[in-house]
Amino acid sequence: MAIRPILVIPDPRLKLVSEPVAAVDDSIRALADDMLDTMYDAPGIGLAAIQIGVAQRVLVIDLAKQDEEKQPMVFINPEIVWSSEERAVYDEGCLSIPEYYEEVERPARVRVRFLDRDGKPQEIEADGLLATCIQHEMDHLNGVVFIDHISRLKRERCIKKFAKAAKFAPSAPAHTPPDRVAHEL
Ligand code: K1U
Ligand code: ZN
């Protein structure tokens, strides 16, 4: 198990649409374990594989508090099969946009179908922070970050700040195949 570097905006890999996992095997379980280690180390409550540069449809979540026993959840090829009309607002953060928080409105409850770490199909209904976190992480799988849900003015200010920081501390160049780019920020 390993702690891997987390990509930060404006890294173009964060705009990729991740590929479905073809088979849940030991390499996928090792990826999920690395993601959990990376998330706990950050610390955070969720992480999508693309945030460590792997464009596979895998996400992990653990909402347990620091003094509670860990409750790791692994979602492979997740799909939202139902979402409520009712909406909820949460002050979201993102490990790929460090120390930036903004309110985002999303469906309050969702039903999600996924494969667990044994490749077994599962379906759960989530509300509260779990519903928000699942939707936030699933956005990452589709090349969307939470600032795509806020006003253009706030988003542009945020991107400008992180682009400036990246200019002074550039990371390794990344090749982004144009057909995999979901959208332009
Ligand atoms: O996807 C990510 O970047 C992780 C993100 C998940 C998330 C947070 C809030 C709303 C929706 C999704 C984070 O974990 S940001 C850090 C955070 O929220 C946190 C960190 C330490 C303790 C508790 C929360
Ligand atoms: Zn995020």
Coordinates of N, CA, C and O and ligand atoms in Angstrom, one line a residue:
M1 N 0.9 -1.2 0.0 CA 0.0 0.0 0.0 C 0.9 1.2 0.0 O 2.0 1.2 0.6
A2 N 0.4 2.3 -0.6 CA 1.3 3.5 -0.8 C 0.4 4.8 -0.8 O -0.7 4.7 -1.2
I3 N 1.1 5.8 -0.4 CA 0.5 7.2 -0.5 C 1.0 7.8 -1.8 O 2.2 7.8 -2.0
R4 N 0.0 8.1 -2.6 CA 0.4 8.7 -3.9 C 0.1 10.2 -4.0 O -0.8 10.7 -3.3
P5 N 0.9 10.9 -4.9 CA 0.6 12.3 -5.0 C -0.8 12.6 -5.5 O -1.2 11.9 -6.4
I6 N -1.4 13.6 -5.0 CA -2.8 14.0 -5.5 C -2.6 15.2 -6.5 O -1.9 16.2 -6.2
L7 N -3.3 15.0 -7.6 CA -3.3 16.0 -8.7 C -4.1 17.3 -8.2 O -5.1 17.1 -7.5
V8 N -3.5 18.4 -8.6 CA -4.2 19.7 -8.2 C -4.5 20.5 -9.5 O -3.8 20.4 -10.5
I9 N -5.7 21.2 -9.5 CA -6.1 22.0 -10.7 C -5.0 23.0 -10.9 O -4.3 23.4 -10.0
P10 N -4.6 23.4 -12.1 CA -5.3 23.0 -13.4 C -4.7 21.8 -14.1 O -4.7 21.8 -15.3
D11 N -4.4 20.8 -13.4 CA -3.8 19.6 -14.1 C -4.9 19.0 -15.0 O -6.0 18.7 -14.6
P12 N -4.5 18.9 -16.3 CA -5.5 18.5 -17.4 C -6.1 17.1 -17.2 O -7.1 16.8 -17.7
R13 N -5.3 16.3 -16.4 CA -5.9 14.9 -16.2 C -7.1 14.9 -15.4 O -8.0 14.0 -15.5
L14 N -7.4 16.0 -14.6 CA -8.6 16.1 -13.8 C -9.9 16.3 -14.7 O -11.0 16.2 -14.2
K15 N -9.6 16.5 -16.0 CA -10.8 16.7 -16.9 C -11.1 15.4 -17.7 O -12.0 15.4 -18.6
L16 N -10.3 14.4 -17.5 CA -10.5 13.2 -18.3 C -11.8 12.4 -17.8 O -12.1 12.4 -16.6
V17 N -12.4 11.8 -18.8 CA -13.5 10.9 -18.4 C -12.9 9.5 -18.2 O -12.3 8.9 -19.1
S18 N -13.1 9.0 -17.0 CA -12.4 7.7 -16.6 C -13.1 6.5 -17.3 O -14.3 6.6 -17.6
E19 N -12.3 5.5 -17.5 CA -12.7 4.3 -18.2 C -13.4 3.3 -17.2 O -12.9 3.1 -16.0
P20 N -14.4 2.6 -17.6 CA -15.0 1.5 -16.7 C -13.9 0.4 -16.4 O -13.0 0.2 -17.2
V21 N -14.0 -0.1 -15.2 CA -13.1 -1.2 -14.8 C -13.6 -2.5 -15.5 O -14.7 -2.8 -15.4
A22 N -12.7 -3.2 -16.2 CA -13.1 -4.4 -17.0 C -13.3 -5.6 -16.1 O -14.2 -6.4 -16.2
A23 N -12.4 -5.7 -15.1 CA -12.4 -6.8 -14.2 C -11.9 -6.4 -12.8 O -10.9 -5.7 -12.7
V24 N -12.6 -6.8 -11.8 CA -12.2 -6.4 -10.4 C -11.2 -7.5 -10.0 O -11.6 -8.6 -9.5
D25 N -9.9 -7.2 -10.1 CA -8.9 -8.1 -9.8 C -7.9 -7.5 -8.7 O -8.2 -6.5 -8.1
D26 N -6.8 -8.2 -8.4 CA -5.9 -7.8 -7.4 C -5.3 -6.4 -7.7 O -5.1 -5.6 -6.7
S27 N -5.1 -6.1 -9.0 CA -4.6 -4.8 -9.3 C -5.6 -3.7 -8.9 O -5.2 -2.6 -8.5
I28 N -6.8 -3.9 -9.1 CA -7.9 -2.9 -8.8 C -8.0 -2.8 -7.2 O -8.1 -1.7 -6.7
R29 N -7.9 -3.9 -6.5 CA -7.9 -3.9 -5.1 C -6.7 -3.2 -4.5 O -6.8 -2.4 -3.6
A30 N -5.5 -3.3 -5.2 CA -4.3 -2.6 -4.7 C -4.5 -1.1 -5.0 O -4.1 -0.3 -4.2
L31 N -5.1 -0.8 -6.1 CA -5.4 0.6 -6.4 C -6.3 1.2 -5.3 O -6.0 2.3 -4.8
A32 N -7.4 0.5 -5.0 CA -8.3 1.0 -4.0 C -7.6 1.2 -2.6 O -7.8 2.2 -1.9
D33 N -6.7 0.2 -2.3 CA -5.9 0.4 -1.0 C -5.0 1.6 -1.0 O -4.9 2.3 0.0
D34 N -4.4 1.8 -2.2 CA -3.5 3.0 -2.3 C -4.4 4.3 -2.2 O -3.9 5.3 -1.5
M35 N -5.6 4.2 -2.8 CA -6.4 5.4 -2.7 C -6.9 5.7 -1.3 O -6.9 6.8 -0.8
L36 N -7.2 4.6 -0.5 CA -7.6 4.8 0.9 C -6.4 5.4 1.7 O -6.6 6.3 2.5
D37 N -5.2 4.8 1.5 CA -4.1 5.3 2.2 C -3.9 6.8 1.9 O -3.6 7.6 2.8
T38 N -4.0 7.2 0.6 CA -3.8 8.6 0.2 C -4.8 9.5 0.8 O -4.5 10.6 1.3
M39 N -6.1 9.0 0.8 CA -7.2 9.8 1.4 C -7.0 10.0 2.9 O -7.2 11.1 3.4
Y40 N -6.7 8.9 3.6 CA -6.5 9.1 5.1 C -5.3 10.0 5.4 O -5.4 10.8 6.3
D41 N -4.3 9.9 4.5 CA -3.1 10.8 4.8 C -3.4 12.2 4.5 O -2.8 13.1 5.2
A42 N -4.3 12.5 3.6 CA -4.4 13.9 3.1 C -4.7 15.0 4.2 O -4.1 16.0 4.3
P43 N -5.7 14.8 5.2 CA -6.8 13.8 5.2 C -8.0 14.3 4.4 O -8.2 15.5 4.2
G44 N -8.8 13.3 4.0 CA -10.1 13.6 3.3 C -11.1 12.6 3.6 O -10.8 11.6 4.3
I45 N -12.3 12.8 3.0 CA -13.4 11.8 3.3 C -13.7 11.0 2.0 O -14.6 10.2 2.0
G46 N -13.1 11.4 0.9 CA -13.3 10.7 -0.4 C -12.2 10.9 -1.3 O -11.3 11.8 -1.1
L47 N -12.1 10.1 -2.4 CA -11.1 10.2 -3.4 C -11.5 9.4 -4.6 O -12.0 8.3 -4.5
A48 N -11.3 10.0 -5.8 CA -11.5 9.3 -7.1 C -10.2 8.9 -7.6 O -9.2 9.7 -7.5
A49 N -10.1 7.8 -8.4 CA -8.8 7.3 -8.9 C -8.1 8.4 -9.7 O -6.9 8.5 -9.7
I50 N -8.8 9.2 -10.5 CA -8.2 10.2 -11.4 C -7.4 11.2 -10.5 O -6.4 11.8 -11.0
Q51 N -7.8 11.4 -9.3 CA -7.1 12.3 -8.4 C -5.6 11.9 -8.1 O -4.8 12.7 -7.7
I52 N -5.4 10.6 -8.3 CA -4.0 10.1 -8.3 C -3.5 9.7 -9.7 O -2.5 9.0 -9.8
G53 N -4.2 10.2 -10.7 CA -3.7 10.0 -12.1 C -4.1 8.8 -12.8 O -3.6 8.4 -13.8
V54 N -5.0 8.0 -12.2 CA -5.5 6.7 -12.8 C -6.9 6.9 -13.3 O -7.8 7.1 -12.5
A55 N -7.1 6.9 -14.6 CA -8.4 7.1 -15.2 C -9.3 5.9 -15.3 O -9.7 5.4 -16.3
Q56 N -9.5 5.3 -14.1 CA -10.4 4.2 -14.0 C -11.6 4.5 -13.1 O -11.4 5.3 -12.1
R57 N -12.7 3.9 -13.3 CA -13.9 4.4 -12.5 C -14.0 3.7 -11.2 O -14.7 2.7 -10.9
V58 N -13.1 4.2 -10.3 CA -13.0 3.7 -8.9 C -13.0 4.9 -8.0 O -12.4 5.9 -8.2
L59 N -13.8 4.8 -6.9 CA -13.8 5.8 -5.9 C -13.8 5.2 -4.5 O -14.3 4.1 -4.3
V60 N -13.3 5.9 -3.5 CA -13.3 5.5 -2.1 C -13.9 6.6 -1.3 O -13.7 7.8 -1.6
I61 N -14.5 6.2 -0.2 CA -15.1 7.1 0.8 C -15.0 6.6 2.2 O -15.1 5.3 2.4
D62 N -14.7 7.4 3.2 CA -14.8 7.0 4.6 C -15.2 8.3 5.4 O -14.4 9.2 5.5
L63 N -16.4 8.2 5.9 CA -17.0 9.4 6.6 C -16.7 9.3 8.1 O -17.2 10.1 8.9
A64 N -16.0 8.2 8.6 CA -15.8 8.1 10.0 C -14.9 9.2 10.5 O -14.0 9.7 9.9
K65 N -15.3 9.7 11.8 CA -14.5 10.8 12.4 C -13.1 10.2 12.9 O -13.0 9.0 13.0
Q66 N -12.2 11.1 13.2 CA -10.8 10.7 13.5 C -10.8 9.7 14.7 O -10.0 8.8 14.7
D67 N -11.7 9.9 15.7 CA -11.7 9.1 16.9 C -12.6 7.8 16.7 O -12.7 7.0 17.7
E68 N -13.2 7.6 15.5 CA -14.0 6.5 15.3 C -13.3 5.4 14.5 O -12.2 5.7 13.8
E69 N -13.8 4.2 14.5 CA -13.2 3.1 13.7 C -13.4 3.4 12.2 O -14.4 3.9 11.8
K70 N -12.4 3.1 11.4 CA -12.4 3.3 10.0 C -13.6 2.6 9.4 O -13.9 1.4 9.8
Q71 N -14.3 3.2 8.4 CA -15.4 2.6 7.7 C -15.1 2.7 6.2 O -15.9 3.5 5.5
P72 N -14.1 2.1 5.6 CA -13.8 2.4 4.2 C -14.8 1.8 3.3 O -15.3 0.7 3.5
M73 N -15.2 2.6 2.3 CA -16.1 2.1 1.2 C -15.4 2.2 -0.1 O -14.8 3.2 -0.4
V74 N -15.6 1.2 -0.9 CA -15.0 1.2 -2.3 C -16.1 1.0 -3.3 O -16.9 0.1 -3.2
F75 N -16.2 1.9 -4.2 CA -17.2 1.9 -5.3 C -16.5 1.7 -6.6 O -15.7 2.6 -7.0
I76 N -16.8 0.6 -7.3 CA -16.2 0.4 -8.7 C -17.3 0.5 -9.7 O -18.4 -0.1 -9.5
N77 N -17.0 1.2 -10.8 CA -18.1 1.4 -11.9 C -19.4 1.9 -11.3 O -20.5 1.4 -11.6
P78 N -19.4 2.9 -10.4 CA -20.6 3.4 -9.8 C -21.5 4.0 -10.8 O -21.1 4.7 -11.7
E79 N -22.8 3.9 -10.6 CA -23.9 4.5 -11.4 C -25.0 5.0 -10.5 O -25.4 4.3 -9.7
I80 N -25.4 6.3 -10.7 CA -26.5 6.8 -10.0 C -27.8 6.4 -10.7 O -28.0 6.8 -11.9
V81 N -28.6 5.5 -10.1 CA -29.8 5.0 -10.7 C -31.0 5.8 -10.4 O -32.1 5.6 -11.0
W82 N -30.9 6.6 -9.3 CA -32.1 7.4 -8.9 C -31.5 8.6 -8.1 O -30.6 8.4 -7.3
S83 N -32.1 9.8 -8.3 CA -31.8 10.9 -7.4 C -33.0 11.7 -7.0 O -34.0 11.7 -7.8
S84 N -33.1 12.2 -5.8 CA -34.3 12.9 -5.3 C -34.5 14.2 -6.0 O -33.6 14.9 -6.4
E85 N -35.8 14.6 -6.0 CA -36.1 16.0 -6.5 C -35.6 17.0 -5.4 O -35.1 18.1 -5.7
E86 N -35.7 16.5 -4.1 CA -35.2 17.4 -3.0 C -33.7 17.7 -3.2 O -33.0 16.8 -3.5
R87 N -33.3 18.9 -2.9 CA -31.9 19.3 -3.0 C -31.3 19.6 -1.7 O -32.1 19.9 -0.7
A88 N -30.0 19.5 -1.6 CA -29.3 19.9 -0.3 C -28.1 20.7 -0.7 O -27.5 20.5 -1.7
V89 N -27.8 21.6 0.2 CA -26.6 22.4 0.0 C -25.5 22.0 1.0 O -25.8 21.9 2.2
Y90 N -24.3 21.9 0.5 CA -23.2 21.5 1.4 C -21.9 22.3 1.1 O -21.7 22.6 -0.1
D91 N -21.2 22.7 2.1 CA -20.0 23.5 1.9 C -18.9 22.5 1.5 O -18.3 21.8 2.3
E92 N -18.6 22.4 0.2 CA -17.7 21.3 -0.3 C -16.3 21.7 -0.4 O -16.0 22.9 -0.6
G93 N -15.4 20.8 -0.2 CA -14.0 21.0 -0.4 C -13.5 19.9 -1.4 O -14.3 19.0 -1.8
C94 N -12.2 20.0 -1.8 CA -11.7 19.0 -2.7 C -10.2 18.9 -2.5 O -9.5 20.0 -2.4
L95 N -9.7 17.7 -2.5 CA -8.3 17.5 -2.2 C -7.5 18.0 -3.5 O -6.2 18.2 -3.4
S96 N -8.1 18.2 -4.6 CA -7.5 18.7 -5.8 C -7.6 20.2 -5.9 O -7.1 20.8 -6.9
I97 N -8.3 20.8 -4.9 CA -8.4 22.3 -4.9 C -8.2 22.6 -3.4 O -9.1 23.0 -2.7
P98 N -6.9 22.5 -2.9 CA -6.7 22.6 -1.5 C -7.1 23.9 -0.9 O -6.9 25.0 -1.4
E99 N -7.8 23.8 0.3 CA -8.1 24.9 1.1 C -9.1 25.9 0.4 O -9.1 27.1 0.7
Y100 N -9.9 25.4 -0.5 CA -10.9 26.2 -1.1 C -12.3 25.5 -0.9 O -12.4 24.3 -1.1
Y101 N -13.2 26.2 -0.3 CA -14.5 25.7 0.0 C -15.6 26.6 -0.5 O -15.5 27.8 -0.5
E102 N -16.7 26.0 -1.1 CA -17.8 26.7 -1.6 C -19.1 25.9 -1.4 O -19.0 24.6 -1.5
E103 N -20.2 26.5 -1.3 CA -21.5 25.8 -1.2 C -21.9 25.3 -2.6 O -21.8 26.0 -3.6
V104 N -22.3 24.0 -2.6 CA -22.8 23.4 -3.8 C -24.2 22.8 -3.5 O -24.3 22.1 -2.5
E105 N -25.1 22.9 -4.5 CA -26.4 22.3 -4.3 C -26.5 21.1 -5.2 O -26.2 21.1 -6.4
R106 N -27.0 20.0 -4.6 CA -27.1 18.7 -5.3 C -28.4 18.0 -4.8 O -28.9 18.3 -3.8
P107 N -28.8 16.9 -5.6 CA -29.9 16.1 -5.0 C -29.5 15.6 -3.6 O -28.4 15.2 -3.3
A108 N -30.5 15.7 -2.7 CA -30.3 15.3 -1.3 C -30.1 13.8 -1.1 O -29.4 13.4 -0.2
R109 N -30.7 13.0 -1.9 CA -30.6 11.6 -1.8 C -30.3 10.9 -3.2 O -30.9 11.4 -4.2
V110 N -29.5 9.9 -3.2 CA -29.3 9.2 -4.4 C -29.2 7.7 -4.2 O -29.0 7.2 -3.0
R111 N -29.6 6.9 -5.2 CA -29.4 5.5 -5.2 C -28.3 5.1 -6.1 O -28.3 5.6 -7.3
V112 N -27.3 4.4 -5.6 CA -26.1 4.1 -6.5 C -25.9 2.6 -6.5 O -26.0 1.9 -5.6
R113 N -25.6 2.2 -7.8 CA -25.3 0.8 -8.1 C -23.8 0.7 -8.4 O -23.3 1.6 -9.1
F114 N -23.1 -0.3 -7.9 CA -21.7 -0.4 -8.1 C -21.2 -1.8 -7.8 O -22.0 -2.6 -7.3
L115 N -19.9 -2.0 -8.1 CA -19.3 -3.3 -7.7 C -18.5 -3.0 -6.5 O -17.8 -2.0 -6.4
D116 N -18.5 -4.0 -5.5 CA -17.6 -3.8 -4.3 C -16.2 -4.4 -4.6 O -15.9 -4.8 -5.8
R117 N -15.3 -4.4 -3.6 CA -13.9 -4.8 -3.9 C -13.8 -6.3 -4.2 O -12.7 -6.7 -4.7
D118 N -14.9 -7.0 -4.1 CA -14.9 -8.4 -4.5 C -15.5 -8.6 -5.9 O -15.7 -9.7 -6.3
G119 N -15.9 -7.5 -6.5 CA -16.6 -7.5 -7.8 C -18.0 -7.9 -7.7 O -18.7 -8.2 -8.7
K120 N -18.6 -7.9 -6.5 CA -20.0 -8.2 -6.3 C -20.9 -7.0 -6.5 O -20.6 -5.9 -5.9
P121 N -22.0 -7.1 -7.3 CA -22.9 -6.0 -7.5 C -23.6 -5.6 -6.2 O -24.0 -6.4 -5.4
Q122 N -23.7 -4.3 -5.9 CA -24.3 -3.7 -4.7 C -25.2 -2.5 -5.1 O -24.9 -1.9 -6.1
E123 N -26.2 -2.2 -4.3 CA -27.0 -1.0 -4.5 C -27.3 -0.4 -3.2 O -27.7 -1.2 -2.3
I124 N -27.0 0.9 -3.0 CA -27.3 1.5 -1.7 C -28.1 2.8 -2.0 O -27.9 3.4 -3.0
E125 N -28.9 3.2 -0.9 CA -29.5 4.6 -1.0 C -28.7 5.4 0.0 O -28.5 5.0 1.2
A126 N -28.3 6.6 -0.4 CA -27.5 7.5 0.5 C -28.2 8.8 0.6 O -28.9 9.3 -0.3
D127 N -28.0 9.4 1.8 CA -28.5 10.8 2.1 C -27.4 11.5 2.8 O -26.3 11.0 3.1
G128 N -27.6 12.8 3.2 CA -26.7 13.6 3.9 C -25.3 13.7 3.2 O -25.2 13.7 2.0
L129 N -24.3 13.7 4.1 CA -22.9 13.9 3.5 C -22.5 12.7 2.6 O -21.8 13.0 1.6
L130 N -23.0 11.5 2.8 CA -22.6 10.4 2.0 C -23.2 10.6 0.5 O -22.4 10.4 -0.5
A131 N -24.4 11.1 0.4 CA -25.0 11.4 -0.9 C -24.2 12.5 -1.6 O -23.8 12.4 -2.8
T132 N -23.8 13.5 -0.9 CA -23.0 14.6 -1.4 C -21.6 14.1 -1.9 O -21.2 14.4 -3.0
C133 N -21.0 13.3 -1.0 CA -19.7 12.8 -1.3 C -19.7 11.9 -2.5 O -18.8 12.0 -3.4
I134 N -20.7 11.0 -2.6 CA -20.7 10.1 -3.8 C -20.9 10.9 -5.1 O -20.2 10.7 -6.1
Q135 N -21.7 12.0 -5.0 CA -21.9 12.8 -6.3 C -20.6 13.6 -6.6 O -20.3 13.7 -7.8
H136 N -20.0 14.1 -5.6 CA -18.7 14.8 -5.8 C -17.7 13.9 -6.4 O -17.0 14.3 -7.4
E137 N -17.5 12.7 -5.9 CA -16.5 11.7 -6.4 C -16.9 11.2 -7.8 O -16.1 11.1 -8.7
M138 N -18.2 11.0 -8.1 CA -18.7 10.6 -9.4 C -18.4 11.7 -10.4 O -18.1 11.4 -11.6
D139 N -18.6 12.9 -10.0 CA -18.2 14.0 -10.9 C -16.7 13.9 -11.4 O -16.4 14.1 -12.6
H140 N -15.8 13.6 -10.4 CA -14.4 13.4 -10.8 C -14.3 12.3 -11.9 O -13.4 12.5 -12.8
L141 N -15.1 11.3 -11.8 CA -15.0 10.2 -12.8 C -15.4 10.7 -14.2 O -15.0 10.1 -15.2
N142 N -16.1 11.8 -14.2 CA -16.6 12.4 -15.5 C -15.9 13.6 -15.9 O -16.3 14.4 -16.7
G143 N -14.7 13.9 -15.2 CA -13.9 15.0 -15.5 C -14.5 16.4 -15.0 O -14.1 17.4 -15.5
V144 N -15.3 16.3 -14.0 CA -15.9 17.5 -13.5 C -15.4 17.7 -12.0 O -15.3 16.7 -11.3
V145 N -15.1 18.9 -11.7 CA -14.7 19.3 -10.3 C -15.8 20.2 -9.7 O -16.6 20.8 -10.5
F146 N -15.8 20.3 -8.4 CA -17.0 20.9 -7.8 C -17.1 22.4 -8.1 O -18.2 23.0 -8.1
I147 N -16.0 23.0 -8.5 CA -16.1 24.5 -8.9 C -16.8 24.6 -10.2 O -17.2 25.7 -10.6
D148 N -17.0 23.5 -11.0 CA -17.9 23.6 -12.2 C -19.3 23.9 -11.8 O -20.1 24.2 -12.7
H149 N -19.7 23.7 -10.5 CA -21.1 23.9 -10.1 C -21.3 25.3 -9.4 O -22.4 25.6 -9.0
I150 N -20.2 26.1 -9.4 CA -20.4 27.4 -8.7 C -20.4 28.5 -9.8 O -20.3 28.2 -11.0
S151 N -20.5 29.8 -9.4 CA -20.7 30.9 -10.4 C -19.4 31.0 -11.2 O -18.3 30.7 -10.7
R152 N -19.5 31.5 -12.4 CA -18.4 31.6 -13.3 C -17.3 32.6 -12.7 O -16.1 32.3 -12.7
L153 N -17.8 33.6 -12.0 CA -16.9 34.6 -11.4 C -16.0 33.9 -10.4 O -14.8 34.0 -10.4
K154 N -16.7 33.2 -9.4 CA -15.9 32.5 -8.4 C -15.0 31.4 -9.0 O -13.8 31.3 -8.5
R155 N -15.5 30.7 -10.0 CA -14.7 29.6 -10.6 C -13.4 30.2 -11.2 O -12.3 29.7 -11.1
E156 N -13.6 31.3 -12.0 CA -12.5 31.9 -12.7 C -11.4 32.4 -11.7 O -10.2 32.3 -12.0
R157 N -11.9 33.0 -10.6 CA -11.0 33.5 -9.6 C -10.2 32.4 -9.0 O -9.0 32.5 -8.8
C158 N -10.9 31.3 -8.7 CA -10.2 30.1 -8.1 C -9.2 29.5 -9.1 O -8.0 29.2 -8.7
I159 N -9.6 29.3 -10.4 CA -8.6 28.7 -11.3 C -7.4 29.6 -11.5 O -6.3 29.1 -11.6
K160 N -7.6 30.9 -11.5 CA -6.5 31.9 -11.7 C -5.5 31.7 -10.6 O -4.3 31.7 -10.8
K161 N -6.1 31.6 -9.3 CA -5.2 31.5 -8.2 C -4.3 30.2 -8.3 O -3.1 30.2 -8.0
F162 N -5.0 29.1 -8.6 CA -4.2 27.8 -8.7 C -3.3 27.8 -9.9 O -2.2 27.1 -9.9
A163 N -3.7 28.4 -11.0 CA -2.8 28.4 -12.2 C -1.6 29.2 -11.9 O -0.5 28.8 -12.3
K164 N -1.7 30.3 -11.2 CA -0.6 31.1 -10.8 C 0.4 30.3 -9.9 O 1.6 30.3 -10.1
A165 N -0.2 29.6 -8.9 CA 0.6 28.7 -8.0 C 1.3 27.6 -8.8 O 2.5 27.4 -8.6
A166 N 0.6 27.0 -9.8 CA 1.3 26.0 -10.6 C 2.4 26.5 -11.5 O 3.4 25.8 -11.7
K167 N 2.3 27.8 -11.9 CA 3.4 28.4 -12.7 C 4.7 28.5 -11.9 O 5.8 28.3 -12.4
F168 N 4.5 28.7 -10.6 CA 5.7 28.9 -9.7 C 6.2 27.5 -9.2 O 7.3 27.4 -8.8
A169 N 5.3 26.5 -9.2 CA 5.7 25.2 -8.8 C 5.2 24.1 -9.8 O 4.3 23.4 -9.5
P170 N 5.7 24.1 -11.0 CA 5.1 23.2 -12.0 C 5.4 21.8 -11.7 O 6.4 21.4 -11.2
S171 N 4.3 20.9 -12.0 CA 4.5 19.5 -11.8 C 4.9 18.9 -13.1 O 5.0 19.6 -14.1
A172 N 5.1 17.6 -13.2 CA 5.6 16.9 -14.4 C 4.5 17.1 -15.5 O 3.3 17.1 -15.2
P173 N 5.0 17.4 -16.7 CA 4.0 17.6 -17.8 C 3.1 16.3 -18.0 O 3.6 15.2 -17.9
A174 N 1.9 16.5 -18.4 CA 1.0 15.4 -18.6 C 0.4 15.5 -20.0 O 0.1 16.5 -20.5
H175 N 0.4 14.3 -20.7 CA -0.2 14.3 -22.0 C -1.7 14.0 -21.9 O -2.1 13.0 -21.2
T176 N -2.5 14.8 -22.4 CA -4.0 14.6 -22.4 C -4.5 14.3 -23.7 O -4.6 15.3 -24.5
P177 N -4.9 13.1 -24.1 CA -5.5 12.9 -25.4 C -6.8 13.7 -25.5 O -7.6 13.7 -24.7
P178 N -6.9 14.6 -26.6 CA -8.0 15.5 -26.8 C -9.3 14.8 -26.7 O -10.3 15.4 -26.2
D179 N -9.5 13.6 -27.2 CA -10.8 12.9 -27.2 C -11.2 12.5 -25.8 O -12.3 12.1 -25.6
R180 N -10.3 12.6 -24.8 CA -10.7 12.2 -23.5 C -11.0 13.4 -22.6 O -11.4 13.2 -21.4
V181 N -10.9 14.6 -23.1 CA -11.2 15.8 -22.3 C -12.7 16.0 -22.3 O -13.3 16.1 -23.3
A182 N -13.2 16.1 -21.1 CA -14.7 16.2 -20.9 C -15.2 17.5 -21.3 O -16.2 17.7 -21.9
H183 N -14.5 18.6 -20.9 CA -15.0 19.9 -21.1 C -13.8 20.9 -20.8 O -12.9 20.5 -20.2
E184 N -14.0 22.1 -21.1 CA -13.0 23.1 -20.8 C -13.5 23.8 -19.5 O -14.7 24.2 -19.4
L185 N -12.6 24.1 -18.5 CA -13.0 24.8 -17.3 C -13.2 26.3 -17.7 O -12.5 26.8 -18.6
Ligands
K1U1 O1 -12.8 14.3 -3.7 C1 -12.1 14.9 -2.9 O2 -11.4 15.8 -3.3 C2 -12.2 14.7 -1.5 C3 -13.1 15.6 -0.7 C4 -14.5 15.0 -0.6 C5 -15.7 15.9 -0.3 C6 -15.6 16.8 0.8 C7 -16.7 17.6 1.0 C8 -17.9 17.5 0.3 C9 -17.9 16.6 -0.7 C10 -16.8 15.8 -1.0 C11 -12.5 15.9 0.6 O3 -12.4 15.0 1.4 S1 -12.1 17.5 1.0 C12 -11.5 17.4 2.7 C13 -12.6 17.3 3.7 O4 -13.8 17.5 3.4 C14 -12.3 16.8 5.1 C15 -11.0 16.7 5.5 C16 -10.7 16.3 6.8 C17 -11.8 16.0 7.7 C18 -13.1 16.1 7.3 C19 -13.4 16.5 6.0
ZN2 ZN -12.8 16.4 -5.2

